[in-house]
């Protein structure tokens, strides 16, 4: 057993070598590195804190270690008998721990492949089964809590036990995988005095026995179920966040529309009170000489154009403010009038008809999809 190997390794310290006993030699010869042997190396679950025994098996450390100890014992025995080709100086420097470490590095399945690969795969499978068993049995508190939801102190019937399984399957997000993993008619097979009043201890004793002797469900199934749950929660959270963002965008758009509407109404009121624009709208004048082509009335026209989405920009694409009517402002006016103003042979002219459209509240709100 593993103790035999420990004794063998401990018998040889650096600079000395003692042959193994006959009992140890016999143990080495009879040792079979098979599934049954490695199953016997697993610790009782109560002592398996951290599941390091399973970790060593599923990562191929345990089988390679045992083979390494076997090879080490034979090598040391060879040194002790004087049959080794190593020089006396090398014998004195021999360190079994270093030798074993080198063996593990050379022979680990990640670095080599040989006839032992099938054995390693089988042991990894055993480790996976064991992890699944321990995972189920460590869920005792969840079983007990769920059991209490259906009992009133007198035990549960077989049909209620099936409900417990269904509840646990839902709790673990298993999509029926847990229920399907159980043997047929599991609840009816529980050894008990009354199948209509099965106690939790009676149930758990039988369940523990079934789990310990069957490959019911692997840990990976639970891990995948947990990933599905987390993904579903994340998707729900993302959907909620998208909904919140849509609502925020709608609220911001409505706020911007209210501001735009209020700004337009203020500009229209200022335009009606402006003397120069009043002459155009009321008295039939046009924006041309001898009317002043510079001043507040030019600023108001440009601000109204900007509200309609036609802004005067500089060469860098930045908004410009000016109070003078020139070729640039005239070009901006022509662009707006072609889209919104009345058709005319003189699109560059600012007259009463075009200013009426420029200050038309209903047309402006329809263009920007602003509701009352």
XYZ file of C-alpha atoms in Angstrom:
372
model
C 0.000 0.000 0.000
C 0.987 3.666 0.118
C 2.485 3.057 3.550
C 4.879 0.560 2.003
C 6.095 3.255 -0.349
C 6.489 5.746 2.439
C 8.666 3.326 4.369
C 10.701 2.607 1.260
C 11.351 6.287 0.531
C 12.072 7.119 4.166
C 14.595 4.308 4.434
C 17.030 6.125 2.133
C 18.351 9.495 3.121
C 20.989 11.401 1.240
C 24.309 9.617 1.568
C 22.971 6.276 2.853
C 20.948 3.357 1.553
C 19.266 0.472 3.307
C 17.543 -2.402 1.510
C 13.786 -2.831 1.847
C 12.415 -5.684 3.943
C 10.972 -8.865 2.436
C 7.508 -7.802 3.517
C 7.925 -4.524 1.674
C 9.251 -6.283 -1.410
C 6.234 -8.629 -1.380
C 3.847 -5.682 -1.029
C 5.460 -4.040 -4.043
C 5.109 -7.177 -6.162
C 1.449 -7.666 -5.254
C 0.504 -4.047 -5.827
C -1.932 -3.551 -8.738
C -2.556 -0.017 -9.914
C -6.191 -0.530 -10.898
C -9.494 1.170 -10.222
C -10.233 -0.925 -7.143
C -6.913 -0.005 -5.558
C -7.277 3.710 -6.190
C -10.848 3.689 -4.924
C -9.437 2.311 -1.669
C -7.134 5.345 -1.462
C -10.043 7.781 -1.308
C -10.578 9.284 2.106
C -13.898 9.053 3.956
C -15.917 12.109 2.975
C -15.838 13.463 6.542
C -12.035 13.565 6.320
C -11.811 14.753 2.715
C -11.593 18.467 3.440
C -10.776 20.148 0.148
C -11.081 16.872 -1.811
C -7.330 16.766 -2.323
C -7.460 12.988 -2.684
C -9.795 13.352 -5.671
C -7.690 16.195 -7.048
C -4.560 14.015 -7.010
C -6.408 11.280 -8.853
C -8.140 13.372 -11.521
C -4.886 15.183 -12.310
C -2.950 11.904 -12.633
C -0.659 12.750 -9.721
C -1.568 9.733 -7.569
C -0.930 6.955 -10.133
C 2.313 8.514 -11.368
C 3.435 9.075 -7.777
C 2.859 5.440 -6.853
C 4.667 4.247 -9.934
C 7.461 6.671 -9.138
C 7.760 5.337 -5.594
C 7.842 1.825 -7.005
C 10.639 2.782 -9.399
C 12.445 4.649 -6.621
C 12.367 1.649 -4.291
C 13.839 -0.568 -7.010
C 16.497 2.005 -7.854
C 17.487 2.464 -4.221
C 17.540 -1.290 -3.699
C 19.884 -1.509 -6.669
C 22.135 1.140 -5.175
C 22.178 -0.633 -1.828
C 23.089 -3.983 -3.380
C 26.002 -2.484 -5.272
C 24.581 -3.508 -8.649
C 24.192 0.046 -9.866
C 26.589 1.449 -12.434
C 26.667 4.749 -10.586
C 29.978 5.897 -9.164
C 30.642 6.029 -5.433
C 30.591 9.820 -5.513
C 27.172 9.833 -7.178
C 25.852 7.335 -4.627
C 26.860 9.656 -1.797
C 25.045 12.568 -3.492
C 21.888 10.599 -4.281
C 18.731 12.333 -3.047
C 15.542 10.254 -3.332
C 13.285 13.322 -3.281
C 15.106 14.878 -6.221
C 15.049 11.561 -8.084
C 11.309 11.189 -7.453
C 10.599 14.767 -8.554
C 12.460 14.166 -11.810
C 10.524 10.932 -12.359
C 7.200 12.738 -11.887
C 8.155 15.427 -14.380
C 9.349 12.929 -16.980
C 6.414 10.539 -16.687
C 3.383 12.766 -16.107
C 0.782 12.199 -18.888
C 1.002 15.842 -19.929
C 4.605 15.195 -20.990
C 4.400 11.582 -22.156
C 1.973 9.100 -23.685
C 2.196 5.318 -23.388
C 0.248 2.191 -22.453
C -0.762 3.768 -19.127
C -2.966 6.389 -20.766
C -6.045 4.167 -20.583
C -5.467 3.638 -16.865
C -5.183 7.371 -16.315
C -8.429 8.003 -18.202
C -10.171 5.375 -16.097
C -8.922 6.956 -12.877
C -10.013 10.413 -13.990
C -13.445 8.932 -14.624
C -13.479 7.462 -11.095
C -12.493 10.853 -9.706
C -15.337 12.512 -11.597
C -17.808 9.986 -10.200
C -16.504 10.560 -6.683
C -16.817 14.329 -6.986
C -20.427 13.885 -8.085
C -21.172 11.684 -5.083
C -19.591 14.058 -2.605
C -21.376 16.999 -4.142
C -24.762 15.312 -3.679
C -24.105 14.154 -0.135
C -22.843 17.568 0.920
C -26.219 18.991 -0.039
C -27.767 17.353 3.024
C -28.900 20.751 4.474
C -30.744 21.564 1.231
C -32.449 18.164 1.244
C -33.468 18.596 4.877
C -34.749 22.153 4.420
C -36.806 21.175 1.372
C -38.120 18.091 3.202
C -39.419 20.313 6.009
C -41.503 22.296 3.500
C -43.690 19.236 2.898
C -43.835 17.582 6.309
C -45.799 18.317 9.445
C -43.853 16.019 11.734
C -45.364 12.684 10.643
C -43.076 11.956 7.703
C -43.794 12.084 3.962
C -45.595 9.804 1.561
C -43.903 8.539 -1.592
C -45.770 11.092 -3.696
C -44.598 13.903 -1.399
C -41.017 12.650 -1.680
C -41.348 12.953 -5.447
C -42.412 16.558 -4.864
C -39.281 17.087 -2.776
C -37.180 15.875 -5.702
C -39.039 18.179 -8.074
C -38.514 21.119 -5.729
C -34.779 20.402 -5.473
C -34.493 20.002 -9.244
C -36.066 23.428 -9.672
C -33.925 24.939 -6.902
C -30.756 23.733 -8.631
C -31.969 24.765 -12.104
C -31.457 21.207 -13.346
C -34.243 21.107 -15.939
C -35.253 17.595 -14.804
C -31.720 16.148 -14.883
C -31.697 15.389 -11.161
C -35.061 13.604 -11.292
C -34.021 11.571 -14.322
C -30.799 10.504 -12.601
C -32.641 8.736 -9.778
C -33.437 5.013 -9.987
C -36.994 4.143 -11.057
C -39.556 4.097 -8.212
C -36.915 5.422 -5.848
C -39.342 6.617 -3.173
C -41.272 3.329 -3.123
C -38.045 1.389 -2.514
C -37.090 3.193 0.713
C -36.881 0.681 3.615
C -39.307 2.021 6.210
C -42.132 0.991 8.542
C -44.794 2.955 6.618
C -44.449 4.239 3.049
C -46.991 6.927 3.871
C -44.862 8.243 6.755
C -41.250 8.069 5.647
C -38.964 9.934 8.039
C -36.095 12.016 6.814
C -33.551 9.724 8.493
C -35.045 6.712 6.690
C -34.934 8.568 3.416
C -31.408 9.877 3.853
C -29.970 6.523 4.908
C -31.317 4.924 1.729
C -30.364 7.898 -0.457
C -26.824 7.890 0.912
C -26.503 4.198 0.117
C -27.752 4.687 -3.445
C -25.421 7.623 -4.039
C -22.428 5.722 -2.665
C -23.003 2.759 -4.959
C -24.232 4.462 -8.148
C -23.005 7.077 -10.570
C -26.111 9.245 -10.316
C -25.086 12.694 -11.435
C -21.749 14.394 -11.962
C -20.578 17.643 -10.464
C -20.275 19.068 -13.985
C -24.071 18.826 -14.357
C -24.518 21.045 -11.306
C -21.830 23.423 -12.561
C -23.539 23.712 -15.945
C -26.880 24.295 -14.230
C -25.303 27.064 -12.158
C -23.853 28.623 -15.317
C -27.305 28.535 -16.932
C -28.786 30.208 -13.879
C -26.121 32.917 -13.899
C -26.568 33.451 -17.637
C -30.342 33.724 -17.211
C -29.882 36.225 -14.395
C -27.400 38.207 -16.471
C -29.731 38.212 -19.480
C -32.609 39.385 -17.282
C -30.396 42.075 -15.790
C -29.220 43.148 -19.249
C -32.819 43.258 -20.489
C -33.807 45.380 -17.488
C -30.863 47.681 -18.102
C -31.808 48.024 -21.782
C -35.389 48.855 -20.776
C -34.143 51.460 -18.305
C -31.887 52.940 -20.978
C -34.760 53.093 -23.459
C -36.933 54.830 -20.899
C -34.109 57.234 -20.068
C -33.585 57.975 -23.756
C -37.297 58.612 -24.254
C -37.389 60.879 -21.215
C -34.326 62.778 -22.446
C -35.817 63.121 -25.926
C -39.056 64.470 -24.465
C -37.068 66.915 -22.342
C -35.096 68.092 -25.367
C -38.327 68.512 -27.333
C -39.845 70.583 -24.550
C -36.743 72.783 -24.477
C -36.769 73.118 -28.260
C -40.455 74.006 -28.243
C -39.984 76.598 -25.517
C -36.955 78.057 -27.294
C -38.843 78.294 -30.591
C -41.807 80.003 -28.972
C -39.489 82.536 -27.302
C -37.709 83.265 -30.601
C -41.034 83.717 -32.391
C -42.222 86.171 -29.736
C -38.952 88.144 -30.048
C -39.299 88.114 -33.845
C -42.807 89.631 -33.705
C -41.498 92.399 -31.426
C -38.417 93.154 -33.502
C -38.933 96.372 -35.557
C -37.097 95.213 -38.685
C -38.823 91.811 -38.826
C -42.131 93.478 -38.004
C -41.753 95.671 -41.111
C -41.254 92.541 -43.237
C -44.144 90.527 -41.726
C -46.677 93.374 -41.327
C -45.719 96.053 -43.845
C -44.529 93.850 -46.707
C -40.869 94.909 -46.705
C -38.033 92.544 -47.646
C -34.605 92.011 -46.168
C -32.675 94.246 -48.554
C -31.212 97.696 -48.870
C -32.137 100.284 -47.541
C -33.016 97.989 -44.539
C -30.058 97.473 -42.244
C -28.420 94.083 -42.994
C -26.771 93.892 -39.615
C -28.293 93.725 -36.178
C -30.560 91.834 -33.814
C -33.050 90.897 -36.552
C -30.277 88.972 -38.380
C -29.410 87.151 -35.131
C -33.083 86.182 -34.668
C -33.380 84.812 -38.213
C -30.207 82.733 -37.778
C -31.392 81.431 -34.392
C -34.745 80.428 -35.904
C -32.914 78.665 -38.731
C -30.794 76.835 -36.173
C -33.964 75.707 -34.355
C -35.101 74.232 -37.680
C -31.777 72.402 -37.929
C -29.896 74.786 -40.223
C -26.881 76.177 -38.384
C -24.140 78.432 -39.637
C -20.864 76.518 -39.279
C -17.223 77.529 -39.626
C -14.569 75.571 -41.518
C -13.979 73.348 -38.435
C -17.641 72.402 -38.179
C -18.335 74.569 -35.138
C -21.478 76.684 -34.714
C -21.020 80.348 -35.627
C -22.880 83.334 -34.260
C -23.042 86.510 -36.312
C -25.349 89.481 -36.776
C -24.651 90.310 -40.411
C -26.453 89.140 -43.549
C -23.869 88.034 -46.089
C -23.390 85.367 -48.748
C -22.979 82.611 -46.137
C -26.196 83.457 -44.294
C -28.011 83.886 -47.597
C -26.875 80.412 -48.704
C -28.119 79.005 -45.384
C -31.496 80.712 -45.919
C -31.828 79.311 -49.436
C -31.137 75.793 -48.136
C -33.888 76.088 -45.517
C -36.382 77.655 -47.923
C -35.926 74.871 -50.500
C -36.927 72.328 -47.831
C -39.599 74.217 -45.892
C -40.399 77.627 -47.337
C -42.807 78.550 -50.096
C -41.536 77.997 -53.626
C -40.365 81.150 -55.400
C -38.176 82.308 -58.218
C -36.177 84.300 -55.687
C -35.270 81.861 -52.850
C -32.667 84.221 -51.434
C -35.282 86.828 -50.561
C -36.528 87.129 -46.965
C -40.154 88.271 -47.259
C -43.396 88.099 -45.263
C -44.475 84.777 -46.769
C -41.199 83.013 -45.923
C -41.036 84.508 -42.384
C -44.576 83.280 -41.790
C -43.432 79.718 -42.477
C -40.237 80.255 -40.440
C -42.339 81.143 -37.362
C -45.133 78.590 -37.996
C -45.457 76.665 -34.715
C -47.475 73.756 -36.133
C -45.085 73.223 -39.067
C -42.091 73.413 -36.717
C -43.538 70.841 -34.266
C -44.551 68.505 -37.096
C -41.035 68.655 -38.529
C -39.469 67.766 -35.135
C -42.255 65.305 -34.179
C -43.092 67.337 -31.096
C -46.426 66.472 -29.527
C -48.574 68.998 -27.735
